[in-house]
Amino acid sequence: AQSVAQPEDQVKVAEGNPLTVKCTYSVSGNPYLFWYVQYPNRGLQFLLKYITGDNLVKGSYGFEAEFNKSQTSFHLKKPSALVSDSALYFCAVRGGAAGNKLTFGGGTRVLVKP
Amino acid sequence: ETGVTQTPRHLVMGMTNKKSLKCEQHLGHNAMYWYKQSAKKPLELMFVYNFKEQTENNSVPSRFSPECPNSSHLFLHLHTLQPEDSALYLCASSPQGFNEQFFGPGTRLTVL
């Protein structure tokens, strides 16, 4: 079975400071990892994915994530957070044997203070 | 918004009502999904359809009945729901392979 853990329910940062949202996963075989963001009253929007290749993945809105196989982690980062980054962030994983079934973490609410 | 639309956006229904949620994708994808998002639980996958065929039913109660008449449309028929079924229901679609899913805005369902 595959699973995702987002250990922090909420992350608070000041605008302009670095933002990190943590994610660890468990999956059989090679992991396919995704980050999504959800704004109020909206569906999920895709930010970035890791399939293979370079461990540092760059995505939308200045976000990036680093795949660490030994630590089974895929933390989301942004060097300088904006107030508009305040939202709910989800990490998701798909294992090779799971077909197109995504398993999501519980979500981390990010609050960026002016 | 992405190319996935959902109607209605909000729905209030009694426990004895029958209603349907509709999802439409304009992205040419072959896979479609229903998820349930409630306040206290992470996203729960309900159903998966590939090329109009149901390939996943995640132990969903029979009061939820999906229908996929073609690769662009997905329905979720609801009957005799319970108050605990109140949630945001999200539809998503994706191409085949290990690609990201594209989500609709969701239907906020309240069961009285």
Coordinates of C-alpha atoms in Angstrom, one line a residue:
Chain A
A1 CA 0.0 0.0 0.0
Q2 CA 1.1 3.5 -0.7
S3 CA 0.9 6.4 1.8
V4 CA 1.9 10.0 2.2
A5 CA 2.5 12.0 5.4
Q6 CA 2.5 15.7 5.8
P7 CA 3.6 16.1 9.4
E8 CA 2.6 19.8 9.8
D9 CA -1.1 20.8 9.8
Q10 CA -0.1 24.4 9.4
V11 CA 3.0 26.4 8.5
K12 CA 3.3 30.1 9.2
V13 CA 6.0 32.3 7.6
A14 CA 6.5 36.0 7.1
E15 CA 6.3 37.4 3.6
G16 CA 9.7 37.3 2.0
N17 CA 11.0 34.5 4.1
P18 CA 11.7 31.0 2.8
L19 CA 8.8 28.5 2.8
T20 CA 9.1 24.8 3.3
V21 CA 6.2 22.3 3.4
K22 CA 7.3 18.8 4.3
C23 CA 6.2 15.5 2.8
T24 CA 7.3 11.9 3.2
Y25 CA 6.0 8.9 1.4
S26 CA 5.9 5.1 1.3
V27 CA 5.4 3.2 -1.9
S28 CA 6.4 0.0 -3.6
G29 CA 8.7 0.5 -6.5
N30 CA 9.6 3.8 -8.0
P31 CA 7.6 6.8 -6.7
Y32 CA 5.8 9.3 -8.8
L33 CA 5.3 12.4 -6.6
F34 CA 3.1 15.5 -7.0
W35 CA 2.3 18.7 -5.2
Y36 CA -1.0 20.5 -5.5
V37 CA -2.3 23.7 -4.1
Q38 CA -5.9 24.5 -3.1
Y39 CA -7.3 28.0 -2.7
P40 CA -10.6 28.6 -0.9
N41 CA -13.7 27.3 -2.8
R42 CA -11.5 25.9 -5.5
G43 CA -10.3 22.6 -6.8
L44 CA -6.7 21.4 -6.6
Q45 CA -4.2 23.0 -8.9
F46 CA -1.1 21.1 -10.0
L47 CA 2.2 22.7 -9.0
L48 CA 4.9 20.2 -9.9
K49 CA 5.8 16.6 -10.2
Y50 CA 8.8 14.2 -9.9
I51 CA 8.8 11.3 -12.3
T52 CA 12.5 10.6 -12.9
G53 CA 15.7 12.5 -13.5
D54 CA 17.0 15.5 -11.6
N55 CA 16.1 15.4 -7.9
L56 CA 15.3 19.1 -7.8
V57 CA 12.0 19.8 -9.6
K58 CA 10.9 23.3 -10.5
G59 CA 7.2 24.1 -10.8
S60 CA 4.6 26.9 -11.1
Y61 CA 4.6 30.2 -9.2
G62 CA 8.3 29.9 -8.1
F63 CA 7.9 26.6 -6.2
E64 CA 10.4 23.8 -6.3
A65 CA 10.7 20.4 -4.6
E66 CA 13.5 18.1 -3.8
F67 CA 13.2 14.4 -4.1
N68 CA 15.3 12.5 -1.6
K69 CA 15.1 8.8 -2.1
S70 CA 17.1 7.8 1.0
Q71 CA 14.8 9.8 3.3
T72 CA 11.7 9.1 1.2
S73 CA 10.9 12.8 1.2
F74 CA 9.6 15.3 -1.3
H75 CA 9.6 18.7 0.4
L76 CA 8.1 21.7 -1.3
K77 CA 10.0 24.9 -1.1
K78 CA 9.8 28.6 -2.2
P79 CA 12.8 30.9 -1.5
S80 CA 10.6 34.0 -0.9
A81 CA 7.0 33.5 0.2
L82 CA 4.2 35.9 -0.9
V83 CA 0.9 36.6 1.0
S84 CA -0.9 35.1 -2.0
D85 CA 0.8 31.8 -1.4
S86 CA -1.5 31.3 1.6
A87 CA -3.5 28.2 0.8
L88 CA -3.8 24.5 1.4
Y89 CA -1.0 22.3 0.0
F90 CA -1.3 18.6 -0.8
C91 CA 1.5 16.1 -1.5
A92 CA 0.5 13.0 -3.5
V93 CA 2.2 9.8 -4.5
R94 CA 1.6 7.1 -7.1
G95 CA 3.5 3.8 -7.1
G96 CA 4.3 1.9 -10.3
A97 CA 1.9 -0.9 -9.3
A98 CA -1.0 1.4 -8.4
G99 CA -2.0 2.3 -11.9
N100 CA -3.2 5.9 -12.0
K101 CA -4.4 5.9 -8.4
L102 CA -3.0 8.9 -6.4
T103 CA -2.8 8.8 -2.7
F104 CA -2.9 12.2 -1.0
G105 CA -1.4 13.5 2.2
G106 CA -3.6 15.2 4.8
G107 CA -2.7 18.7 3.6
T108 CA -0.7 21.5 5.1
R109 CA -2.2 25.0 5.5
V110 CA 0.2 27.7 4.7
L111 CA -0.2 31.2 6.2
V112 CA 2.1 33.9 4.9
K113 CA 1.9 37.0 7.1
P114 CA 2.5 40.5 5.6
Chain B
E1 CA -9.8 27.3 -13.7
T2 CA -8.7 24.2 -15.5
G3 CA -10.6 22.5 -18.3
V4 CA -12.7 20.5 -15.9
T5 CA -16.1 21.8 -15.0
Q6 CA -18.5 20.6 -12.3
T7 CA -22.2 21.4 -11.8
P8 CA -23.8 22.3 -9.6
R9 CA -21.3 24.2 -7.5
H10 CA -23.5 24.0 -4.4
L11 CA -26.2 21.5 -3.5
V12 CA -28.4 21.1 -0.5
M13 CA -30.5 17.9 -0.3
G14 CA -32.6 16.0 2.2
M15 CA -31.8 12.4 3.1
T16 CA -34.6 11.1 0.9
N17 CA -33.8 13.1 -2.2
K18 CA -32.1 11.9 -5.4
K19 CA -29.7 14.2 -7.1
S20 CA -26.8 14.0 -9.5
L21 CA -23.4 15.7 -9.8
K22 CA -22.0 16.3 -13.2
C23 CA -18.4 16.6 -14.4
E24 CA -17.2 17.5 -17.8
Q25 CA -13.6 17.7 -19.1
H26 CA -12.5 19.4 -22.3
L27 CA -8.9 18.2 -22.2
G28 CA -9.1 15.0 -24.2
H29 CA -8.2 12.8 -21.2
N30 CA -9.0 9.1 -20.9
A31 CA -9.2 8.8 -17.1
M32 CA -11.7 10.4 -14.8
Y33 CA -12.0 10.4 -11.0
W34 CA -14.4 11.2 -8.2
Y35 CA -12.9 12.3 -4.8
K36 CA -14.5 13.2 -1.5
Q37 CA -13.0 16.0 0.6
S38 CA -14.3 16.5 4.1
A39 CA -13.1 18.8 6.8
K40 CA -11.5 16.1 8.9
K41 CA -10.2 13.7 6.3
P42 CA -7.7 13.9 3.5
L43 CA -8.8 13.5 0.0
E44 CA -10.6 10.2 -0.4
L45 CA -10.6 8.6 -3.9
M46 CA -14.0 7.2 -4.6
F47 CA -14.1 6.0 -8.2
V48 CA -11.8 5.7 -11.2
Y49 CA -12.8 5.4 -14.8
N50 CA -10.4 4.5 -17.7
F51 CA -11.8 4.7 -21.2
K52 CA -15.3 4.8 -19.7
E53 CA -14.8 1.6 -17.7
Q54 CA -14.8 1.6 -13.9
T55 CA -11.4 0.4 -12.7
E56 CA -11.5 1.4 -9.1
N57 CA -14.3 1.5 -6.5
N58 CA -12.7 2.4 -3.2
S59 CA -15.4 0.6 -1.0
V60 CA -17.9 3.4 -1.6
P61 CA -21.4 2.9 -0.2
S62 CA -24.0 2.0 -2.8
R63 CA -25.9 5.2 -2.1
F64 CA -23.2 6.8 -4.4
S65 CA -23.6 5.5 -8.0
P66 CA -21.2 6.7 -10.7
E67 CA -21.8 6.8 -14.4
C68 CA -19.4 7.5 -17.2
P69 CA -21.2 7.6 -20.6
N70 CA -18.1 8.7 -22.5
S71 CA -14.6 9.9 -21.8
S72 CA -15.6 13.5 -21.4
H73 CA -18.5 13.1 -18.9
L74 CA -18.8 11.7 -15.4
F75 CA -21.8 11.7 -13.2
L76 CA -22.3 10.8 -9.5
H77 CA -25.8 9.8 -8.7
L78 CA -26.8 10.3 -5.1
H79 CA -29.7 8.8 -3.2
T80 CA -30.7 8.4 0.5
L81 CA -27.6 10.1 1.6
Q82 CA -26.6 10.6 5.3
P83 CA -25.5 13.9 6.9
E84 CA -22.0 12.6 7.2
D85 CA -21.9 12.5 3.4
S86 CA -21.8 16.3 3.4
A87 CA -18.5 17.3 1.8
L88 CA -16.8 18.8 -1.2
Y89 CA -16.9 16.4 -4.1
L90 CA -14.1 16.8 -6.6
C91 CA -13.9 15.5 -10.1
A92 CA -10.5 15.1 -11.9
S93 CA -9.2 13.9 -15.2
S94 CA -5.8 12.8 -16.5
P95 CA -4.2 11.4 -19.6
Q96 CA -3.0 7.8 -19.4
G97 CA 0.4 7.2 -17.9
F98 CA 2.0 8.7 -14.8
N99 CA 0.7 12.2 -15.4
E100 CA -0.8 14.8 -13.1
Q101 CA -4.6 15.0 -12.6
F102 CA -6.6 18.1 -13.4
F103 CA -9.3 19.0 -10.9
G104 CA -12.6 20.7 -11.2
P105 CA -13.8 23.3 -8.7
G106 CA -15.9 20.8 -6.8
T107 CA -19.5 20.6 -5.7
R108 CA -20.2 21.6 -2.1
L109 CA -22.8 19.1 -0.9
T110 CA -24.9 19.5 2.3
V111 CA -27.1 16.7 3.4
L112 CA -29.8 17.8 5.9

